[in-house]
PDB file of C-alpha atoms and ligand atoms in Angstrom:
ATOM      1  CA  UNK Y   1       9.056  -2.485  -4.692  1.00  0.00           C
ATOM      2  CA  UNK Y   2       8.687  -5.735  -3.166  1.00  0.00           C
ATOM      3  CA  UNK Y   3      11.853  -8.126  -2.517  1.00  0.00           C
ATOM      4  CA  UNK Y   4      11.639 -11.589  -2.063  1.00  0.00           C
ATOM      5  CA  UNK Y   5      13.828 -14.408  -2.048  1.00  0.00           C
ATOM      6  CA  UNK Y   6      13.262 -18.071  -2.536  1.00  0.00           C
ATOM      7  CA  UNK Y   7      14.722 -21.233  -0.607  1.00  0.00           C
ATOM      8  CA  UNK Y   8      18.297 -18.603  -0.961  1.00  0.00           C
ATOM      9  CA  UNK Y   9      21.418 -20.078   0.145  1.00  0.00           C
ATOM     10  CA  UNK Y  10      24.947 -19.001   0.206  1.00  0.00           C
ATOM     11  CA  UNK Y  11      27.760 -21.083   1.120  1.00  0.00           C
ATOM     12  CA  UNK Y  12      31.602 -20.491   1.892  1.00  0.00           C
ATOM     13  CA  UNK Y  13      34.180 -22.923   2.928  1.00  0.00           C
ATOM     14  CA  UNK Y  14      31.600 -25.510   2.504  1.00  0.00           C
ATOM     15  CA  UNK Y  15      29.135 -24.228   5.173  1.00  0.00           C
ATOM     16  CA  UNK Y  16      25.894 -23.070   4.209  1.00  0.00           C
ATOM     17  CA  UNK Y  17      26.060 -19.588   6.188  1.00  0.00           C
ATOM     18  CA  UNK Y  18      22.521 -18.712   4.550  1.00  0.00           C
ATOM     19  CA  UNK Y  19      20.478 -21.513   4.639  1.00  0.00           C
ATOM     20  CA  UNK Y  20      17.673 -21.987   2.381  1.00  0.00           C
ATOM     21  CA  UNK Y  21      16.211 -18.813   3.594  1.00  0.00           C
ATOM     22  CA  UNK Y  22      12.355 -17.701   1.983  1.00  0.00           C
ATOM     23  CA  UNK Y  23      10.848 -14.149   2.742  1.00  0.00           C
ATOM     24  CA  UNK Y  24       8.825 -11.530   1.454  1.00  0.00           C
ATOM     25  CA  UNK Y  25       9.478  -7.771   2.069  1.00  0.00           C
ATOM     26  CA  UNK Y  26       6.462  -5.624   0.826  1.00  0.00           C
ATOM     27  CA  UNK Y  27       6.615  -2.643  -0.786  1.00  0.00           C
ATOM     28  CA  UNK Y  28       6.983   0.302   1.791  1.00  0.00           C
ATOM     29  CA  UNK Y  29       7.230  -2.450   4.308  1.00  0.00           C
ATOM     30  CA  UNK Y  30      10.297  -1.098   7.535  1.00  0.00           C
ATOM     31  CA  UNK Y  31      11.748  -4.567   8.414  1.00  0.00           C
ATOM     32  CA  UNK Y  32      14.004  -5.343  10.654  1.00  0.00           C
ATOM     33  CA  UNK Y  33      16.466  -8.399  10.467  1.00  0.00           C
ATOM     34  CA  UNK Y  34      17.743  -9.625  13.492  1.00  0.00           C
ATOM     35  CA  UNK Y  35      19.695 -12.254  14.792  1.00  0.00           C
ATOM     36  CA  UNK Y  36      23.092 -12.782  17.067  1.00  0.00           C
ATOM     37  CA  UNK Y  37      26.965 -12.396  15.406  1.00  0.00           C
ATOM     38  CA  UNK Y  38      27.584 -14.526  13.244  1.00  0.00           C
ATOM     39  CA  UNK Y  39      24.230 -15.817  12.308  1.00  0.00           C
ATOM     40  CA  UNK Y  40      24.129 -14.358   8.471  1.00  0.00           C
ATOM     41  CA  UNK Y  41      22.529 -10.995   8.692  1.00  0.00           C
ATOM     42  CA  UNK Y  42      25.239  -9.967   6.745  1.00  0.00           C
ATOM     43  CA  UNK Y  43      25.634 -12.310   3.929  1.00  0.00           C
ATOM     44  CA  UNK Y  44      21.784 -12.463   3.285  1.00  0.00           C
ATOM     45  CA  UNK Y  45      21.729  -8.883   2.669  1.00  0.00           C
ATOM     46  CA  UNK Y  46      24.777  -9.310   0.190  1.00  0.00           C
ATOM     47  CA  UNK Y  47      23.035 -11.480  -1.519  1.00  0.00           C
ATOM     48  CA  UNK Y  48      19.858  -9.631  -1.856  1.00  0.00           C
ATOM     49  CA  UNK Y  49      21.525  -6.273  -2.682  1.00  0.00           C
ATOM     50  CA  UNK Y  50      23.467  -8.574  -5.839  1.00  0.00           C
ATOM     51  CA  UNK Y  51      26.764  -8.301  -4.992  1.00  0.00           C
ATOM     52  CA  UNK Y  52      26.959 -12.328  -4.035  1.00  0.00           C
ATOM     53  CA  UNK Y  53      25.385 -14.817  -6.580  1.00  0.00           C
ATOM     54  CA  UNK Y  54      23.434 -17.499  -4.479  1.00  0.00           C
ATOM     55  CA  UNK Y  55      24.761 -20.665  -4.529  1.00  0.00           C
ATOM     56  CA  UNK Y  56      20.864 -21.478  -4.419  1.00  0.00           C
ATOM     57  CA  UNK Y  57      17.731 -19.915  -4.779  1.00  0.00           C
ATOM     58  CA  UNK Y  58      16.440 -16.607  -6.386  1.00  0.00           C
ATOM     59  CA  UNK Y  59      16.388 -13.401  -5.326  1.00  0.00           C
ATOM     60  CA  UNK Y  60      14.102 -11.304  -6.785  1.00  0.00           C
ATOM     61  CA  UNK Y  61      12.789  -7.650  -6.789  1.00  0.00           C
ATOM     62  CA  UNK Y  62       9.009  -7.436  -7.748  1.00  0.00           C
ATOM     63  CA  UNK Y  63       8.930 -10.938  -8.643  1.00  0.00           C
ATOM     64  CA  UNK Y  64      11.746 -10.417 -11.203  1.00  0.00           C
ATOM     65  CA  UNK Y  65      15.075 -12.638 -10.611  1.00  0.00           C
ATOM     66  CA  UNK Y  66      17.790 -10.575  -9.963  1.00  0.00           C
ATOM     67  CA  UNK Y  67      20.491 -12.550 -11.702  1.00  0.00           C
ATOM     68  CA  UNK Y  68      18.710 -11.229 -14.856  1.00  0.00           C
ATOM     69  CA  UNK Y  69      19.528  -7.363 -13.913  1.00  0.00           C
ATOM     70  CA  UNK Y  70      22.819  -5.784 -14.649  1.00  0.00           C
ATOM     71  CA  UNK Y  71      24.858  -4.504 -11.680  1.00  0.00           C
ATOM     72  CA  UNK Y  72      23.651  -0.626 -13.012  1.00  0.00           C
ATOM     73  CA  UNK Y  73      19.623  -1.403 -13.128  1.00  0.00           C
ATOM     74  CA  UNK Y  74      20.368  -2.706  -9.821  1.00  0.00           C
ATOM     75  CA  UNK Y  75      22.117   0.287  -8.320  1.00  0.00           C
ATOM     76  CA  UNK Y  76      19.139   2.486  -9.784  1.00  0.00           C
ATOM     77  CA  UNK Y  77      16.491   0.408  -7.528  1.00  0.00           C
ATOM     78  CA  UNK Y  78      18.462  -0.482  -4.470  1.00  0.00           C
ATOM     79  CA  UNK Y  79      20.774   1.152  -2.140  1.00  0.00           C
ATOM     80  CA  UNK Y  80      22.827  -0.944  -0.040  1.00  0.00           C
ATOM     81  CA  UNK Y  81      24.785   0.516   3.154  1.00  0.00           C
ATOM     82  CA  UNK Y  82      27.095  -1.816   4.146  1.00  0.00           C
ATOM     83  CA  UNK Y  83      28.516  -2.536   8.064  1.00  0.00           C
ATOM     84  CA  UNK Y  84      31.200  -0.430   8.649  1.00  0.00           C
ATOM     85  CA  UNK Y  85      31.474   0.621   5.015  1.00  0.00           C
ATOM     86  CA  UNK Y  86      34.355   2.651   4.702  1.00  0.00           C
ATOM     87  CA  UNK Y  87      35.694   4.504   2.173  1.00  0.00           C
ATOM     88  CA  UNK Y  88      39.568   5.821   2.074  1.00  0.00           C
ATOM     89  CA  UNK Y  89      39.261   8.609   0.440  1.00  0.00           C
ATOM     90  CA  UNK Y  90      40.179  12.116  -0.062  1.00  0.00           C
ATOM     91  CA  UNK Y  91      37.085  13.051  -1.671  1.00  0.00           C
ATOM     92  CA  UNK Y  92      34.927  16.345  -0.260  1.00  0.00           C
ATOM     93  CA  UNK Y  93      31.619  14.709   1.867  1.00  0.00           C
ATOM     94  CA  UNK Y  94      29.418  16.319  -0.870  1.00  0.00           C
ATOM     95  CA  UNK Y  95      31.234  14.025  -3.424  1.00  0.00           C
ATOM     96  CA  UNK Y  96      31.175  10.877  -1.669  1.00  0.00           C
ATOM     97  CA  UNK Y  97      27.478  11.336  -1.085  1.00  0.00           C
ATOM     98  CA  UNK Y  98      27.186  12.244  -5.062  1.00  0.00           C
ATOM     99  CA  UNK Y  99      28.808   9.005  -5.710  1.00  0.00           C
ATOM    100  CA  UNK Y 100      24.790   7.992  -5.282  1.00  0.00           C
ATOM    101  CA  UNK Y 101      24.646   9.419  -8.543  1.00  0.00           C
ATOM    102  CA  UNK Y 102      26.767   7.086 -10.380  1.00  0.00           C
ATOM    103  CA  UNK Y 103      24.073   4.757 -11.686  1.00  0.00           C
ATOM    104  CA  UNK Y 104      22.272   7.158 -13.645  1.00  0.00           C
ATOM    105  CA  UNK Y 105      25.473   8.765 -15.474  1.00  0.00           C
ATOM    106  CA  UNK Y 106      26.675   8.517 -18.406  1.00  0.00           C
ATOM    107  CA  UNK Y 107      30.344   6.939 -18.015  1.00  0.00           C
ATOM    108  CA  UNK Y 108      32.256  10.795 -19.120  1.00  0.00           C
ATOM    109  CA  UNK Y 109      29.249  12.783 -18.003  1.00  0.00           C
ATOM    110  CA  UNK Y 110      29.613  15.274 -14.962  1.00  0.00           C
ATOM    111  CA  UNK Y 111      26.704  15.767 -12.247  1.00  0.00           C
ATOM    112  CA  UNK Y 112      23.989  17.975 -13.606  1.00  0.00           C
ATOM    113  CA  UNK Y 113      21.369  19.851 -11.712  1.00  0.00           C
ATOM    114  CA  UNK Y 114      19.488  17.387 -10.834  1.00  0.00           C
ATOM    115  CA  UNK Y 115      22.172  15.173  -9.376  1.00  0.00           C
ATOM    116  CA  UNK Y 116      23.386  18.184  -7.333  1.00  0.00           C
ATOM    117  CA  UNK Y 117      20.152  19.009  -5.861  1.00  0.00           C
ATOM    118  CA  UNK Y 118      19.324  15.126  -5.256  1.00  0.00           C
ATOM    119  CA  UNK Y 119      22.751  15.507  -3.344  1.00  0.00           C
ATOM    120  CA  UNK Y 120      22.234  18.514  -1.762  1.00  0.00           C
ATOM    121  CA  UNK Y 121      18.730  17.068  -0.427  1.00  0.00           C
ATOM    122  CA  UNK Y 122      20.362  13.894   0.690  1.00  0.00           C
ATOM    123  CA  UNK Y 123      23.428  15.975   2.951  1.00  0.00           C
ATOM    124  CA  UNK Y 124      19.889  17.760   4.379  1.00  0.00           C
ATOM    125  CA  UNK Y 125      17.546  14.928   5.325  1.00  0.00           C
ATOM    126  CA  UNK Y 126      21.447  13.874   6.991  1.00  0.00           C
ATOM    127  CA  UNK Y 127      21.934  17.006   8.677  1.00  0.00           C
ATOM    128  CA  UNK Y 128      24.990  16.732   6.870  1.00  0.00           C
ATOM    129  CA  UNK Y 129      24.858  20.084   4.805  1.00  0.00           C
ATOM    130  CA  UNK Y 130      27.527  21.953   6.824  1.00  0.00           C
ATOM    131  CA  UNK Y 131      29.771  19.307   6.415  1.00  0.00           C
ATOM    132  CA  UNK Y 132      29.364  19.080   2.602  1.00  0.00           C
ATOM    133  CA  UNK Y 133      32.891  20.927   2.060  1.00  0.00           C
ATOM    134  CA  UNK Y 134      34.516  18.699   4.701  1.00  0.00           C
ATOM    135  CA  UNK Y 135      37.103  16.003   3.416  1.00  0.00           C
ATOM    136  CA  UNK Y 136      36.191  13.090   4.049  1.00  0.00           C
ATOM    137  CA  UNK Y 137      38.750  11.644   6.539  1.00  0.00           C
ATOM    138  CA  UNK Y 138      38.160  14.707   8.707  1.00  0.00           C
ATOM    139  CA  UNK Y 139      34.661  12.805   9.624  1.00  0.00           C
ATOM    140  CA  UNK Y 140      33.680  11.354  12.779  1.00  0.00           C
ATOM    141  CA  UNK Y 141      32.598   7.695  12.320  1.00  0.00           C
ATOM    142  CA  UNK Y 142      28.962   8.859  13.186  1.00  0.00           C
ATOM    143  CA  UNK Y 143      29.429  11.672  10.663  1.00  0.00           C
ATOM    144  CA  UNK Y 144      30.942   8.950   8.128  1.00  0.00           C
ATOM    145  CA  UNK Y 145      27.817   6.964   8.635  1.00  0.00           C
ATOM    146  CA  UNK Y 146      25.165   9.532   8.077  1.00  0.00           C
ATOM    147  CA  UNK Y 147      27.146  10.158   4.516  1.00  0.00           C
ATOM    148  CA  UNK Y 148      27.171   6.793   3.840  1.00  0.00           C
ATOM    149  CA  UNK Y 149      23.284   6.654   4.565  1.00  0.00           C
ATOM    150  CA  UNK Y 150      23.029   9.840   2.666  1.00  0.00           C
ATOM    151  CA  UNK Y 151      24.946   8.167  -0.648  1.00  0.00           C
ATOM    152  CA  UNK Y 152      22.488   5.482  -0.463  1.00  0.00           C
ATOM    153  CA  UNK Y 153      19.501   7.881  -0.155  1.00  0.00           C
ATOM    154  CA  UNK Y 154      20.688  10.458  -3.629  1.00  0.00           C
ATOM    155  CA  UNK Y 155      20.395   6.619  -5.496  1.00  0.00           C
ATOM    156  CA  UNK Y 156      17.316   7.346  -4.575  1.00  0.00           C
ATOM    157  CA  UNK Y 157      16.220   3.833  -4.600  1.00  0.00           C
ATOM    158  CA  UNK Y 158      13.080   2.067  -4.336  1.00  0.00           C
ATOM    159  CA  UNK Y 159      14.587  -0.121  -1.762  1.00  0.00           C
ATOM    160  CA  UNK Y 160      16.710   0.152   1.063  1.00  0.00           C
ATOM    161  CA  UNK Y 161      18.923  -2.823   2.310  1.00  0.00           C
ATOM    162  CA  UNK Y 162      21.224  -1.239   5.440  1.00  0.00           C
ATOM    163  CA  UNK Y 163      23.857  -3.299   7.842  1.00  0.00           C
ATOM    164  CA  UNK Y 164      23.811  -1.756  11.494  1.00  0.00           C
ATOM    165  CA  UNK Y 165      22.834   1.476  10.344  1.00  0.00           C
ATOM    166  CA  UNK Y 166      22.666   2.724  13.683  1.00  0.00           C
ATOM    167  CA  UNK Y 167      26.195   1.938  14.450  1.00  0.00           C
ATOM    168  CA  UNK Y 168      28.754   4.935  15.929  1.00  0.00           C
ATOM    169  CA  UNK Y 169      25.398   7.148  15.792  1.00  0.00           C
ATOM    170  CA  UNK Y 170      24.443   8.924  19.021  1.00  0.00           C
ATOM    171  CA  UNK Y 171      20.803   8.516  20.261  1.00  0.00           C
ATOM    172  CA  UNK Y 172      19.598  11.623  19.045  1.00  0.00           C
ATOM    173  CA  UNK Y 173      21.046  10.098  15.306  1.00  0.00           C
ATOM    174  CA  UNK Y 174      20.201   7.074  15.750  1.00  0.00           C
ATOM    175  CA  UNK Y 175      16.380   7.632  16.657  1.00  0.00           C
ATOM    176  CA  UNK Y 176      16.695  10.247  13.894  1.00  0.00           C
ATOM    177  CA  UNK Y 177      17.596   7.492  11.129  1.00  0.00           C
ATOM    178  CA  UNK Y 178      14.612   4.916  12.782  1.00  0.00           C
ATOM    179  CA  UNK Y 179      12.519   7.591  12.179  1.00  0.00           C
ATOM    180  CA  UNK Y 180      13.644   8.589   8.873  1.00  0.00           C
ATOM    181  CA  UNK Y 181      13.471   5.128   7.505  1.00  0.00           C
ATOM    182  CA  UNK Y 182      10.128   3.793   9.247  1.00  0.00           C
ATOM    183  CA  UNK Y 183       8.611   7.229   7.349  1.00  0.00           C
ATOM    184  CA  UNK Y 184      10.014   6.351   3.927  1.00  0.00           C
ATOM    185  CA  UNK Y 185       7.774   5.196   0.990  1.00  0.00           C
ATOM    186  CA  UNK Y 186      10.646   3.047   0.120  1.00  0.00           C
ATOM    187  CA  UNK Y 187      11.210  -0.547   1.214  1.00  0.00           C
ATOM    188  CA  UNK Y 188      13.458  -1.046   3.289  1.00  0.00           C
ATOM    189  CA  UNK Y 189      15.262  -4.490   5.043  1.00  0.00           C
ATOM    190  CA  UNK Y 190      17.912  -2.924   8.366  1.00  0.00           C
ATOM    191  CA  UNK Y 191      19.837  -5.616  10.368  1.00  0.00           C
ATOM    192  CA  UNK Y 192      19.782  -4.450  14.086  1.00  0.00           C
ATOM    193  CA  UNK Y 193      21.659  -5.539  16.974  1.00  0.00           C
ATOM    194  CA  UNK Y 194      19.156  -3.284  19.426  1.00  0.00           C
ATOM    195  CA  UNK Y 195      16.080  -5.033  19.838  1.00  0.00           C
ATOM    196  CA  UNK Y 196      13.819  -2.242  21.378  1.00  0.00           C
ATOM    197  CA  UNK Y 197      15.109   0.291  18.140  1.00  0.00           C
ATOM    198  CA  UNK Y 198      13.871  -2.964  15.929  1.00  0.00           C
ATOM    199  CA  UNK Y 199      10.293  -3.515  17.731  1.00  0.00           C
ATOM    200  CA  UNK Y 200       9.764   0.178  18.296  1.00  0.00           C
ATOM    201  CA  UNK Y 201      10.420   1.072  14.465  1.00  0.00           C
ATOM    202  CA  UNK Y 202      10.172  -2.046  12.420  1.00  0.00           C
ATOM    203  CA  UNK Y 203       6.657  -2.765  10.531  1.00  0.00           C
ATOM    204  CA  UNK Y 204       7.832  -6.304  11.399  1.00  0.00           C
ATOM    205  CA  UNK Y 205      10.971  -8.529  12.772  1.00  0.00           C
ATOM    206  CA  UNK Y 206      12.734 -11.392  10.255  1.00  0.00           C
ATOM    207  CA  UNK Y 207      14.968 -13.422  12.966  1.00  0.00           C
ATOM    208  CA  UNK Y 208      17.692 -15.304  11.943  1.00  0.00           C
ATOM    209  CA  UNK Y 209      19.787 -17.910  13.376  1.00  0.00           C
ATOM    210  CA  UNK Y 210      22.644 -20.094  11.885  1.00  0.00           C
ATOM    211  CA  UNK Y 211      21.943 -19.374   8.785  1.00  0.00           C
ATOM    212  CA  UNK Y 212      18.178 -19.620   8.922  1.00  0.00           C
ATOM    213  CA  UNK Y 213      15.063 -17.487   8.916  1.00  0.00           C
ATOM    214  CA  UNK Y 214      13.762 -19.229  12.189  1.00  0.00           C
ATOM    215  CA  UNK Y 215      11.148 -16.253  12.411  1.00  0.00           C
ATOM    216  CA  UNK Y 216       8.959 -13.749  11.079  1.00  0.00           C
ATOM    217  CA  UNK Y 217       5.707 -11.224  11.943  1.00  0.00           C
ATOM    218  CA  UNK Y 218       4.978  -8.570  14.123  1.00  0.00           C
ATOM    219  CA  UNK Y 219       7.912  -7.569  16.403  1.00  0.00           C
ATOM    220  CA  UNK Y 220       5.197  -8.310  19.615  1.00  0.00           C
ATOM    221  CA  UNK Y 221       5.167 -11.990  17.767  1.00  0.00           C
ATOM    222  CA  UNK Y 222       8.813 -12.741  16.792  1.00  0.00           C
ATOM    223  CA  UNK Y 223      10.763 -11.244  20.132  1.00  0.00           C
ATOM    224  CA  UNK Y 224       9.448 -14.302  22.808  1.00  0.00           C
ATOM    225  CA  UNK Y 225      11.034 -14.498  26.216  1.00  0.00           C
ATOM    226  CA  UNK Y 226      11.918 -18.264  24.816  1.00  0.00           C
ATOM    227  CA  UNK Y 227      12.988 -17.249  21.264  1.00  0.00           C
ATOM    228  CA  UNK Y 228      15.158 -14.798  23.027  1.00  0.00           C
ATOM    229  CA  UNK Y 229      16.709 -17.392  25.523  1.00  0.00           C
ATOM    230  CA  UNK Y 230      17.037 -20.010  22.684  1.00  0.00           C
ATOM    231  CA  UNK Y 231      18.425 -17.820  19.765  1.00  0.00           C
ATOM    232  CA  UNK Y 232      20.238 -15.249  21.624  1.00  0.00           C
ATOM    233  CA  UNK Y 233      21.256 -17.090  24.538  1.00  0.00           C
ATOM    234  CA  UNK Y 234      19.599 -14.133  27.291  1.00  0.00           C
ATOM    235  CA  UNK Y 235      17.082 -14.207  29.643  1.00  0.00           C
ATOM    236  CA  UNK Y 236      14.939 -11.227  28.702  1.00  0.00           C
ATOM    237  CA  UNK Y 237      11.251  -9.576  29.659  1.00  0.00           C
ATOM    238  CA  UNK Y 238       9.382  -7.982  26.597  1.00  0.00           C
ATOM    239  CA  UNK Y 239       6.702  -6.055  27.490  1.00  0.00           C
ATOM    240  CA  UNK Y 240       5.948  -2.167  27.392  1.00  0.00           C
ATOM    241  CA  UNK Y 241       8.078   0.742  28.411  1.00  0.00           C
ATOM    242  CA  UNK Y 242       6.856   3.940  30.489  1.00  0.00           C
ATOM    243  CA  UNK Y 243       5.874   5.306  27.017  1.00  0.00           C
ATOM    244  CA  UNK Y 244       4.423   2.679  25.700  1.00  0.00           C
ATOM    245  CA  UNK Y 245       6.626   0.856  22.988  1.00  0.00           C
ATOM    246  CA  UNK Y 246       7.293  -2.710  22.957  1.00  0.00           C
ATOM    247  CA  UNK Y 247      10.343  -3.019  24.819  1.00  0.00           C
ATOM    248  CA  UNK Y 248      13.235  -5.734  25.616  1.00  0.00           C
ATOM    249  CA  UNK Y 249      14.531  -5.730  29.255  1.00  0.00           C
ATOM    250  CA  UNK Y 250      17.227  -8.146  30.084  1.00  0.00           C
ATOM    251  CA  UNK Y 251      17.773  -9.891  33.246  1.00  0.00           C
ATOM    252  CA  UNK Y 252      21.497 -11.235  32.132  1.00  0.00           C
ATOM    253  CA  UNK Y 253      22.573 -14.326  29.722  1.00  0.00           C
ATOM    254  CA  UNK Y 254      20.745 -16.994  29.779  1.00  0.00           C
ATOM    255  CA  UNK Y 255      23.992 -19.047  30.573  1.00  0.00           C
ATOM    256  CA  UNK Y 256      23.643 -20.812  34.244  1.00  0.00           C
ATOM    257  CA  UNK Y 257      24.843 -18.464  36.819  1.00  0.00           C
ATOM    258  CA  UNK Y 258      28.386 -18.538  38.250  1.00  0.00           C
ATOM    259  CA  UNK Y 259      29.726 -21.435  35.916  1.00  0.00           C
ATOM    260  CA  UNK Y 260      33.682 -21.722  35.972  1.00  0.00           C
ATOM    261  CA  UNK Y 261      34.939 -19.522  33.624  1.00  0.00           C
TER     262      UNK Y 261
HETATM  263  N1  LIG R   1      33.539 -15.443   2.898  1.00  0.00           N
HETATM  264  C1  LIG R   1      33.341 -16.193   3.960  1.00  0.00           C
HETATM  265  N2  LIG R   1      33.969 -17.381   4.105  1.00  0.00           N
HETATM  266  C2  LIG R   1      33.743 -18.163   5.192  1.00  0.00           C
HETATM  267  N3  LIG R   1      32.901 -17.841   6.190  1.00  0.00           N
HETATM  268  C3  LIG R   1      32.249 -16.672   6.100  1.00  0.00           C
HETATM  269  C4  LIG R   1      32.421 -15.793   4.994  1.00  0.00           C
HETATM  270  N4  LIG R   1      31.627 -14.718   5.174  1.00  0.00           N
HETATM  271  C5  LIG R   1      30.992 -14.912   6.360  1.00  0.00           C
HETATM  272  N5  LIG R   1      31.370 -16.074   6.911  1.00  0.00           N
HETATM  273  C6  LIG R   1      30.888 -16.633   8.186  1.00  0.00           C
HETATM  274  O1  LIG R   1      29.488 -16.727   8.090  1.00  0.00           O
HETATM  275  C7  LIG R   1      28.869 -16.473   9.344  1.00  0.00           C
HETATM  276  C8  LIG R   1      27.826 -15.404   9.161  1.00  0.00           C
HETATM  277  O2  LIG R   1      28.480 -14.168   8.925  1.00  0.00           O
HETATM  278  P1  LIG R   1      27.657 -12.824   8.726  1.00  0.00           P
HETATM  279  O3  LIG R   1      28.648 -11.715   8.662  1.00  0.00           O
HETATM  280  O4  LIG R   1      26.710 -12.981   7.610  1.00  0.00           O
HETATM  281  O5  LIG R   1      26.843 -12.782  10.108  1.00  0.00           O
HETATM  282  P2  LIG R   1      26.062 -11.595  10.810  1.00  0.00           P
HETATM  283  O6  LIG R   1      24.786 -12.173  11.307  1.00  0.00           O
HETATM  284  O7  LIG R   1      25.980 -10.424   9.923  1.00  0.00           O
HETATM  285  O8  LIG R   1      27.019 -11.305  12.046  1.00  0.00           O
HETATM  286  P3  LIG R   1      27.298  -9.958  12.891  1.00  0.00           P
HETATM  287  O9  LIG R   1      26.066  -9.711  13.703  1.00  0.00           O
HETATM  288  O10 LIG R   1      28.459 -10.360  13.742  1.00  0.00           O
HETATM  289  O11 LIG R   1      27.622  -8.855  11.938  1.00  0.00           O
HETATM  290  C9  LIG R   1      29.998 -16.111  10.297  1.00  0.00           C
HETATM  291  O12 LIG R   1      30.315 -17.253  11.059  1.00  0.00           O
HETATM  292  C10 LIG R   1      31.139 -15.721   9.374  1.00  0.00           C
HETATM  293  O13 LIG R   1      32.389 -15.984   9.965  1.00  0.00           O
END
C-alpha cells in the first residue's frame, strides 16, 4: 500500500509545525524519517496514521484521501507505534498485544482462533512469547516496546508508521527490529534519531527540518556532510564502515569550538 501526502500541513498555536510537506512512500518501500527534536517527525506521522486532521493538504493511502476512511478501516490498514507509547495497564502482555485485534471485532465479540494465533505469532516474531503471561507493568521499557511493536504487527497492517522504534531496545533488539522491518512486505515510514541504523536499513531517507521535508532519496544521497552541518547542527564524515554499510561518524557539533557557554 502506497502512502502519500500532498502539500500536508498541521498547525498548533499558530505555527505551522508541518509545513506543506509532499511525499510518496511505495508499497513495501523501508523509509526512514529523520530530522533533529523538534523538527515534526512526530506530528507528520500523526497526521498520516489519522489521528490529527490536517489543517491542509491530503493524506492519502493508495491514492485514496484518508479523511474519507473511518477511524476502524484505518486501524485495519495501518499500525501506528507511537514514541514512548505507554499504556497503564494491568492487562496480561498477551492481551495488550491482542488489543491489535480490535479493528476486526465485532464490538461484544471475544478473540477467536484466528486472533489468538495472529497474537501468538506476533509475541514470536517479538521474542516476546515467554512473557505472554506477564502483567504488563512487570515489563522492562525494552520489553514494553517490543509489545507495543508486536500490537501493531497482530493489526496486521499493510502499513507501518513507527516513532523511535528503536528506543530503550538493546543492540541485539534493536538490529533485530531494523531487520524485521526492512524484510517486511509491508510499507513502512520509522522516524530515527540514529543515522547509521537509518542508512544501513532504510530503502531510502525523508529529512525533515522545521517543519519541512527539506530532503529525500537514497540514504548515500540525503545524509551530506553539509546537510548534516546545516540541519543537524554537527560536523560529521559519511562514508563506509569496516563492514561495509554507509556509515555516519561525527567529529563533534558543528557549533564553533570553545564559545562561552
Ligand atoms: N499540540 C502542540 N501545540 C503546540 N506545539 C506543538 C504541539 N505538538 C508539537 N508541537 C511542537 O511542534 C514541534 C515539532 O514537534 P514534534 O514532536 O512533531 O517533533 P519531532 O521531530 O518528533 O521531535 P523529537 O525528535 O524531539 O521527537 C516542536 O517544537 C513541538 O514543541
Amino acid at each position: 500500500m502506497r502512502i502519500g501526502a500532498e502539500r500536508l500541513t498541521w498547525s498548533a498555536s499558530g505555527r505551522a509545525i508541518v509545513d506543506d510537506v509532499t511525499l510518496e512512500v511505495a508499497p513495501g518501500e523501508t523509509a526512514g524519517l529523520i530530522g533533529p527534536n523538534g523538527s515534526g517527525k512526530s506530528s507528520l506521522l500523526r497526521c498520516l496514521a489519522g489521528l490529527r486532521p490536517p489543517t491542509a493538504g491530503t493524506v492519502r493511502y493508495d491514492g485514496e484521501p484518508i479523511a474519507d476512511w473511518g477511524v476502524r478501516r484505518v486501524a485495519r490498514h495501518v499500525a501506528f507505534v507511537e514514541q514512548a507509547a505507554d499504556t497503564d495497564t494491568d492487562l496480561r502482555v498477551a492481551d495488550v498485544v491482542g488489543l491489535g485485534r480490535t479493528p476486526f471485532r465485532d464490538r461484544w465479540r471475544g478473540p477467536d482462533a484466528t486472533d489468538r494465533a495472529v497474537v501468538v505469532a506476533a509475541l514470536d516474531r517479538l521474542g516476546l512469547t515467554g512473557l505472554a503471561d506477564r502483567h504488563w507493568k512487570s515489563l522492562s521499557g525494552g520489553e514494553r516496546q517490543r509489545a507495543h511493536i508486536a500490537r501493531a504487527l497482530a493489526q496486521r497492517p499493510w502499513c507501518i508508521l513507527l516513532d523511535e522504534p528503536t528506543n530503550h531496545l538493546d543492540i541485539k533488539h534493536q538490529l533485530e527490529l531494523m531487520e524485521l522491518l526492512a524484510g517486511t512486505e509491508q510499507t513502512v515510514l520509522v522516524a530515527l534519531h540514529d543515522l547509521s541504523l537509518a542508512a544501513r536499513y532504510c530503502d531510502r531517507l525523508l529529512l525533515m527540518h522545521q517543519g519541512r521535508l527539506v530532503a529525500a532519496g537514497p540514504p548515500a544521497d540525503v545524509l551530506t556532510p553539509a546537510r548534516l552541518a546545516e540541519v543537524f547542527g554537527v560536523d560529521a564524515e559519511v562514508g563506509r564502515d569496516g563492514l561495509g554499510n554507509l556509515a555516519v561518524s561525527y567529529r563533534g557539533t558543528a557549533a564553533p569550538v570553545g564559545a562561552p557557554l
